[in-house]
Short mmCIF file of C-alpha atoms in Angstrom, two decimals:
data_model
loop_
_atom_site.label_atom_id
_atom_site.label_comp_id
_atom_site.label_asym_id
_atom_site.label_seq_id
_atom_site.Cartn_x
_atom_site.Cartn_y
_atom_site.Cartn_z
CA MET P 13 57.61 50.84 95.77
CA GLU P 14 57.22 47.05 96.49
CA PHE P 15 58.62 44.02 94.67
CA LEU P 16 55.76 42.96 91.92
CA SER P 17 53.26 40.39 93.10
CA ARG P 18 53.48 36.73 91.30
CA THR P 19 50.15 38.03 89.63
CA GLN P 20 51.30 41.28 88.38
CA VAL P 21 54.24 39.62 86.78
CA VAL P 22 51.82 37.20 85.06
CA VAL P 23 49.63 39.65 84.01
CA ALA P 24 52.48 42.26 82.39
CA VAL P 25 54.11 39.14 80.45
CA GLY P 26 50.61 38.54 79.42
CA ALA P 27 49.52 42.10 78.22
CA VAL P 28 52.94 42.42 76.58
CA LEU P 29 53.28 39.43 74.67
CA LEU P 30 49.29 40.13 73.52
CA ALA P 31 50.03 43.47 72.15
CA ALA P 32 52.87 42.32 70.51
CA TYR P 33 50.92 39.47 68.87
CA VAL P 34 48.14 41.59 68.03
CA LEU P 35 50.65 44.31 66.32
CA ASP P 36 52.38 41.78 64.25
CA LEU P 37 49.24 40.10 62.99
CA VAL P 38 48.82 44.46 61.74
CA ARG P 39 52.19 44.12 60.48
CA ARG P 40 52.11 40.96 58.42
CA ARG P 41 48.67 42.34 57.02
CA ARG P 42 46.62 39.55 58.57
CA LEU P 43 44.54 41.77 60.84
CA SER P 44 43.38 45.23 59.80
CA GLU P 45 44.12 48.19 61.85
CA GLU P 46 40.64 48.47 62.13
CA TYR P 47 39.63 45.04 63.93
CA SER P 48 43.22 45.84 65.92
CA LEU P 49 42.05 48.70 67.60
CA LEU P 50 39.47 46.47 70.10
CA TRP P 51 42.44 44.33 71.12
CA VAL P 52 44.86 46.75 71.66
CA LEU P 53 42.42 48.44 73.94
CA ALA P 54 41.64 45.10 75.72
CA THR P 55 45.13 45.00 76.33
CA ALA P 56 46.09 48.22 77.87
CA VAL P 57 43.32 47.94 80.29
CA ILE P 58 43.91 44.17 81.45
CA ALA P 59 47.54 46.23 81.68
CA VAL P 60 46.27 49.19 83.82
CA LEU P 61 44.46 46.95 86.22
CA GLY P 62 46.68 44.18 86.45
CA PHE P 63 49.06 46.92 87.93
CA SER P 64 47.67 49.28 89.33
CA THR P 65 45.74 47.19 92.52
CA PRO P 66 44.68 50.74 93.99
CA LEU P 67 42.76 51.30 90.71
CA LEU P 68 41.34 47.87 90.58
CA LEU P 69 40.36 47.88 94.51
CA TRP P 70 38.57 51.80 93.69
CA ILE P 71 36.94 49.88 90.49
CA THR P 72 35.70 47.33 92.53
CA ARG P 73 34.22 49.34 95.46
CA VAL P 74 32.40 51.49 93.13
CA LEU P 75 31.01 48.69 90.88
CA GLY P 76 30.17 47.37 94.12
CA MET P 77 31.73 43.73 93.03
CA MET P 78 32.25 41.08 95.39
CA GLY P 79 36.14 40.83 94.68
CA ALA P 80 38.69 42.00 92.94
CA ALA P 81 39.09 38.80 91.02
CA SER P 82 35.31 39.84 89.71
CA THR P 83 36.06 43.11 88.09
CA VAL P 84 38.75 41.69 86.16
CA PHE P 85 36.57 38.86 85.14
CA ALA P 86 34.10 41.65 84.36
CA PHE P 87 35.94 43.80 82.25
CA GLY P 88 37.09 40.53 80.10
CA LEU P 89 33.37 39.34 79.82
CA ALA P 90 32.32 42.56 79.11
CA PHE P 91 35.10 42.63 76.25
CA ALA P 92 34.26 39.45 74.77
CA VAL P 93 30.45 40.53 74.62
CA ALA P 94 31.67 43.97 72.61
CA MET P 95 33.66 41.71 70.15
CA LEU P 96 31.14 39.30 69.60
CA LEU P 97 28.57 41.98 69.03
CA TYR P 98 30.96 43.59 66.23
CA LEU P 99 31.73 40.75 64.78
CA SER P 100 28.07 39.93 64.32
CA ILE P 101 27.12 43.49 63.10
CA LYS P 102 30.71 42.66 60.52
CA LEU P 103 29.17 39.28 59.39
CA SER P 104 25.64 40.90 58.49
CA ARG P 105 27.00 43.33 56.52
CA LEU P 106 29.69 40.97 54.75
CA GLY P 107 26.41 38.77 54.03
CA PHE P 108 24.71 41.64 52.65
CA GLU P 109 27.38 42.64 50.37
CA ASN P 110 27.90 39.19 49.42
CA HIS P 111 24.85 39.08 48.12
CA THR P 112 24.57 42.08 46.26
CA LEU P 113 28.06 40.67 44.39
CA THR P 114 26.53 37.28 43.66
CA ARG P 115 23.54 39.26 42.33
CA ASP P 116 25.69 41.30 40.20
CA LEU P 117 28.58 38.39 38.81
CA ALA P 118 24.85 36.83 38.06
CA LEU P 119 23.58 39.51 35.95
CA LEU P 120 26.60 40.01 34.14
CA ARG P 121 27.10 36.80 33.39
CA HIS P 122 24.08 36.38 31.93
CA GLU P 123 24.50 39.46 29.54
CA LEU P 124 28.04 38.38 28.72
CA ASP P 125 26.24 34.98 27.36
CA GLU P 126 23.73 37.23 25.60
CA LEU P 127 26.11 39.17 23.75
CA ARG P 128 28.45 36.26 22.99
CA SER P 129 25.28 34.22 21.77
CA ARG P 130 24.44 37.26 19.38
CA THR P 131 27.79 37.19 17.76
CA GLY P 132 28.13 32.99 18.02
CA GLY P 133 30.59 32.54 20.73
CA GLU P 134 30.05 29.81 23.30
CA GLU P 135 28.25 30.05 26.60
CA SER P 136 30.28 30.80 29.72
CA ARG P 137 28.35 27.48 31.41
CA MET J 13 -2.00 53.70 21.01
CA THR J 14 0.35 52.82 23.87
CA THR J 15 2.16 49.80 24.10
CA PRO J 16 0.86 46.56 25.60
CA PRO J 17 2.67 45.85 29.25
CA ARG J 18 5.76 43.91 29.59
CA VAL J 19 4.96 41.08 32.11
CA LEU J 20 8.11 39.01 33.28
CA VAL J 21 7.92 35.99 35.65
CA ILE J 22 10.50 35.89 37.73
CA ILE J 23 10.84 31.68 38.48
CA PRO J 24 13.16 31.17 41.37
CA ALA J 25 14.78 27.44 40.97
CA HIS J 26 17.00 25.45 43.47
CA ASN J 27 17.25 22.26 42.12
CA GLU J 28 14.37 22.26 40.01
CA GLU J 29 15.28 20.18 36.96
CA GLU J 30 12.39 17.80 37.20
CA SER J 31 9.83 20.26 37.79
CA LEU J 32 10.86 23.30 35.64
CA PRO J 33 9.80 21.68 32.15
CA GLY J 34 6.13 21.20 33.06
CA THR J 35 6.64 24.63 34.84
CA LEU J 36 7.43 26.27 31.80
CA ALA J 37 5.37 24.59 29.11
CA GLU J 38 2.37 25.32 31.25
CA VAL J 39 3.16 29.05 31.44
CA ARG J 40 4.30 29.38 27.82
CA SER J 41 0.66 27.67 26.64
CA LYS J 42 -1.48 29.42 29.30
CA ALA J 43 0.03 32.80 29.45
CA PRO J 44 1.89 33.28 26.16
CA GLY J 45 2.03 36.77 25.87
CA VAL J 46 4.96 36.75 29.14
CA ASP J 47 8.44 36.77 29.23
CA ILE J 48 9.77 34.32 31.67
CA LEU J 49 13.15 34.44 33.45
CA ILE J 50 14.60 31.63 35.99
CA VAL J 51 16.93 32.32 38.23
CA ASP J 52 18.90 29.56 39.22
CA ASP J 53 19.83 29.99 43.22
CA GLY J 54 22.93 27.96 42.86
CA SER J 55 21.40 24.76 41.98
CA ARG J 56 23.62 21.98 41.94
CA ASP J 57 21.62 19.98 39.39
CA GLU J 58 20.71 20.84 35.95
CA THR J 59 18.51 23.55 36.35
CA SER J 60 20.13 26.08 34.49
CA ARG J 61 20.93 23.69 31.07
CA VAL J 62 17.17 22.26 31.38
CA ALA J 63 15.75 26.14 31.52
CA ARG J 64 18.50 26.90 28.42
CA GLU J 65 17.18 24.09 26.93
CA HIS J 66 13.58 25.43 27.08
CA GLY J 67 14.93 28.42 25.59
CA VAL J 68 14.22 30.48 28.76
CA PRO J 69 16.86 33.53 29.78
CA VAL J 70 18.68 31.79 32.67
CA VAL J 71 20.37 34.00 35.65
CA ARG J 72 22.74 31.76 37.70
CA HIS J 73 23.91 32.28 41.32
CA PRO J 74 26.86 30.61 41.44
CA VAL J 75 26.38 30.04 45.37
CA ASN J 76 22.69 29.46 47.05
CA LEU J 77 21.00 33.04 48.30
CA GLY J 78 17.84 31.99 49.57
CA VAL J 79 14.43 32.70 47.80
CA GLY J 80 14.69 35.97 48.64
CA GLY J 81 17.91 36.35 47.20
CA ALA J 82 16.72 34.95 43.68
CA LEU J 83 13.44 37.10 43.54
CA GLN J 84 15.71 40.51 44.10
CA THR J 85 17.78 39.25 41.63
CA GLY J 86 14.75 38.95 39.20
CA PHE J 87 13.23 42.21 40.40
CA ARG J 88 16.75 44.01 39.11
CA PHE J 89 16.45 42.31 35.90
CA ALA J 90 13.01 43.19 35.49
CA TYR J 91 13.63 46.63 36.11
CA GLU J 92 16.59 47.38 34.29
CA ARG J 93 15.20 45.56 31.46
CA GLY J 94 12.10 47.89 31.62
CA TYR J 95 9.33 45.34 32.46
CA ASP J 96 6.21 47.22 33.62
CA VAL J 97 5.09 44.04 35.92
CA GLY J 98 6.93 41.26 37.51
CA VAL J 99 5.39 37.75 38.77
CA GLN J 100 6.66 35.85 41.21
CA LEU J 101 6.07 32.15 40.39
CA ASP J 102 7.17 28.65 42.26
CA ALA J 103 9.12 26.49 40.04
CA ASP J 104 7.67 23.40 41.86
CA GLY J 105 4.74 23.24 40.17
CA GLN J 106 2.17 25.10 43.10
CA HIS J 107 1.18 27.92 40.97
CA ASP J 108 -1.59 27.44 38.24
CA PRO J 109 -0.41 29.73 35.37
CA ALA J 110 -3.91 29.76 34.30
CA TYR J 111 -4.36 32.30 37.39
CA LEU J 112 -2.01 34.54 35.90
CA GLY J 113 -4.65 36.82 34.06
CA ILE J 114 -6.49 36.82 37.57
CA LEU J 115 -3.38 37.80 39.11
CA LEU J 116 -1.83 40.50 37.19
CA ALA J 117 -5.52 42.30 36.08
CA PRO J 118 -5.69 45.01 38.94
CA VAL J 119 -2.42 45.87 38.91
CA LEU J 120 -2.32 46.21 35.08
CA ASP J 121 -5.58 48.10 35.68
CA GLY J 122 -4.01 50.29 38.60
CA ARG J 123 -6.33 49.10 41.01
CA CYS J 124 -2.99 47.98 42.97
CA ASP J 125 0.98 47.61 43.21
CA VAL J 126 0.84 44.28 44.36
CA SER J 127 -1.40 41.74 43.92
CA ILE J 128 -1.32 38.47 46.15
CA GLY J 129 -2.78 35.14 44.67
CA SER J 130 -4.75 34.19 47.79
CA ARG J 131 -5.72 30.67 49.06
CA TYR J 132 -8.09 31.60 51.48
CA VAL J 133 -9.91 34.94 49.67
CA GLU J 134 -12.40 32.22 49.01
CA SER J 135 -12.81 28.67 49.76
CA THR J 136 -10.73 26.65 47.46
CA GLY J 137 -10.39 23.48 49.27
CA TYR J 138 -6.87 23.86 50.14
CA LYS J 139 -5.84 22.76 53.35
CA ALA J 140 -2.37 22.87 55.19
CA PRO J 141 -0.52 21.14 57.89
CA LEU J 142 -1.72 22.53 61.44
CA ASN J 143 1.83 24.49 61.63
CA ARG J 144 1.33 25.96 58.50
CA ARG J 145 -2.53 26.83 59.41
CA LEU J 146 -1.05 28.52 63.27
CA GLY J 147 1.24 30.50 61.73
CA MET J 148 -0.76 32.12 58.69
CA LEU J 149 -3.41 32.71 61.24
CA LEU J 150 -0.48 34.61 63.20
CA PHE J 151 0.64 36.46 60.55
CA SER J 152 -2.38 37.34 59.53
CA GLY J 153 -2.94 38.71 62.38
CA VAL J 154 0.08 40.74 62.69
CA VAL J 155 -0.63 42.22 59.57
CA LYS J 156 -3.81 43.10 60.20
CA ALA J 157 -2.57 44.73 63.54
CA ALA J 158 -0.02 46.53 61.83
CA LEU J 159 -2.01 47.45 58.61
CA GLY J 160 -5.65 47.47 59.40
CA GLN J 161 -5.89 45.26 56.38
CA THR J 162 -6.44 42.07 56.22
CA ILE J 163 -4.36 39.96 54.09
CA THR J 164 -5.34 35.86 54.32
CA ASP J 165 -2.54 34.15 52.90
CA THR J 166 0.44 36.34 54.02
CA THR J 167 2.79 33.25 52.96
CA SER J 168 1.24 33.40 49.50
CA GLY J 169 4.61 33.14 46.68
CA PHE J 170 2.54 33.76 43.63
CA ARG J 171 2.53 38.00 43.39
CA ALA J 172 2.33 40.48 41.09
CA TYR J 173 4.23 43.66 41.31
CA ASN J 174 4.21 46.85 39.65
CA ARG J 175 6.80 48.73 37.89
CA ALA J 176 7.53 51.07 41.10
CA VAL J 177 7.56 48.02 43.44
CA MET J 178 10.11 46.54 41.52
CA ASN J 179 11.99 49.48 42.03
CA VAL J 180 12.14 49.36 45.77
CA CYS J 181 12.50 45.35 45.72
CA ARG J 182 15.44 45.76 43.88
CA HIS J 183 17.32 47.55 45.81
CA ASP J 184 15.52 46.08 49.22
CA PHE J 185 13.99 42.58 49.68
CA PRO J 186 14.22 40.18 52.62
CA LYS J 187 16.79 37.24 51.71
CA ASP J 188 14.40 34.91 53.23
CA PHE J 189 10.96 34.53 54.07
CA PRO J 190 9.16 37.65 51.91
CA ASP J 191 5.84 37.37 53.52
CA ALA J 192 4.18 39.67 56.11
CA PRO J 193 6.78 42.02 57.00
CA LEU J 194 7.68 42.71 53.36
CA LEU J 195 3.95 43.14 52.83
CA ILE J 196 3.86 45.67 56.06
CA ALA J 197 6.68 47.57 54.24
CA PHE J 198 5.28 47.58 51.34
CA ALA J 199 2.07 49.54 52.84
CA ARG J 200 4.09 51.91 54.77
CA ARG J 201 5.49 53.14 51.31
CA GLY J 202 2.30 54.02 50.42
CA PHE J 203 1.62 50.56 47.96
CA ARG J 204 -1.70 49.21 47.68
CA LEU J 205 -2.29 45.80 48.05
CA LEU J 206 -5.09 43.47 46.79
CA GLU J 207 -5.78 39.81 47.18
CA VAL J 208 -6.81 37.56 44.43
CA PRO J 209 -8.80 34.39 45.17
CA VAL J 210 -6.38 31.70 43.20
CA VAL J 211 -6.62 27.47 43.51
CA MET J 212 -3.08 26.19 44.70
CA ARG J 213 -1.65 22.56 44.24
CA GLU J 214 1.03 20.51 45.78
CA ARG J 215 4.28 20.74 44.72
CA VAL J 216 5.16 18.50 41.78
CA ALA J 217 8.90 17.42 42.43
CA GLY J 218 12.11 18.90 44.13
CA GLN J 219 12.17 20.03 47.70
CA SER J 220 10.63 22.86 49.42
CA PHE J 221 12.57 25.86 50.62
CA TYR J 222 11.52 25.32 54.46
CA THR J 223 13.27 22.89 56.13
CA LEU J 224 12.53 21.98 59.71
CA GLY J 225 15.60 24.79 61.02
CA LYS J 226 13.97 27.29 58.88
CA GLN J 227 10.28 26.52 60.35
CA LEU J 228 11.42 27.02 63.70
CA TYR J 229 13.52 30.34 63.15
CA TYR J 230 10.67 31.65 60.94
CA PRO J 231 7.83 32.90 63.18
CA TYR J 232 10.93 34.58 65.44
CA LYS J 233 12.20 36.28 61.90
CA ASN J 234 9.02 37.15 60.37
CA LEU J 235 7.62 38.35 64.26
CA LEU J 236 11.01 40.51 64.79
CA ALA J 237 10.93 42.22 60.75
CA SER J 238 7.11 42.86 60.64
CA LEU J 239 7.81 45.32 63.65
CA MET J 240 10.98 46.46 62.26
CA ALA J 241 8.87 47.26 59.21
CA LEU J 242 6.70 48.91 61.08
CA ILE J 243 8.93 51.23 63.01
CA ARG J 244 11.36 51.38 60.18
CA ARG J 245 11.07 54.65 58.16
CA PRO J 246 10.95 53.85 54.67
CA VAL J 247 13.66 54.81 52.80
#
């Protein structure tokens, strides 16, 4: 095996750092296991593509890309799109849940006010 | 002898402290038999306090959800408390409670499940700005194409819903622009829609829910939502 090229060293260090950071975020409960999955996968793909030049060249040929760099960019872009779409879906759901909770809170507070006024207490607001 | 039907007028209100007293007084005087609910949609002014001072129950959202979100709260309230019919009425004085009788009649008679107070069934002298007119034409066409039924005033926010419809609305209601797509979704569920002629007025005070950004977003959202209402399996 030859010496690692400079690119491969950069990729290796980058992938290791990113993976370590992602896992550390999970450890500190700042990132849920669920959300870490896409990041860990992305890191793994970067590492594999960065290390295995034959694999990268093979994928480039199969996909009909203009060069190996394009393949790397294409993977990066695909990951970014996947992540953004995933987040949009999650955000939509959060918004929906938020509305339901807001509604529940408002209705409960109204009932509390009713009960309090029936028992001669203060209104909550 | 059956008990008279219970009707709840749901008034979504976002920063409507100025127009609310007039609207409440008018509903009370022109439709004395109905109950009123204010859904304060996260107002920053004294909307809730004004409503309470008028002895009207208030459900207050801690944050602003939009007109659809406020109405959905109203439908949940109405359904859970056993109301037979729910009416949506704007706080800003656009909707004349004098027409409540005309609006309620077909729902109470069982001639339809949703009645829509329409500005255009008969020529009532209402002149909308050009962009509104174009939008109405477009979405009236969308509803016609989707349902084969002509609804001339798809954007009317003056409607009455029976209990079966409210049962759906309390779970599933668009958070904004509850217009053409909602009507299509109703019809897909087998609910009957009926337009009744009403005259609407200019808003008294406060500001409309529809800002410029929303006006641009409206056609996109409601065209897409109409299509989805048409192809989505009703649950």
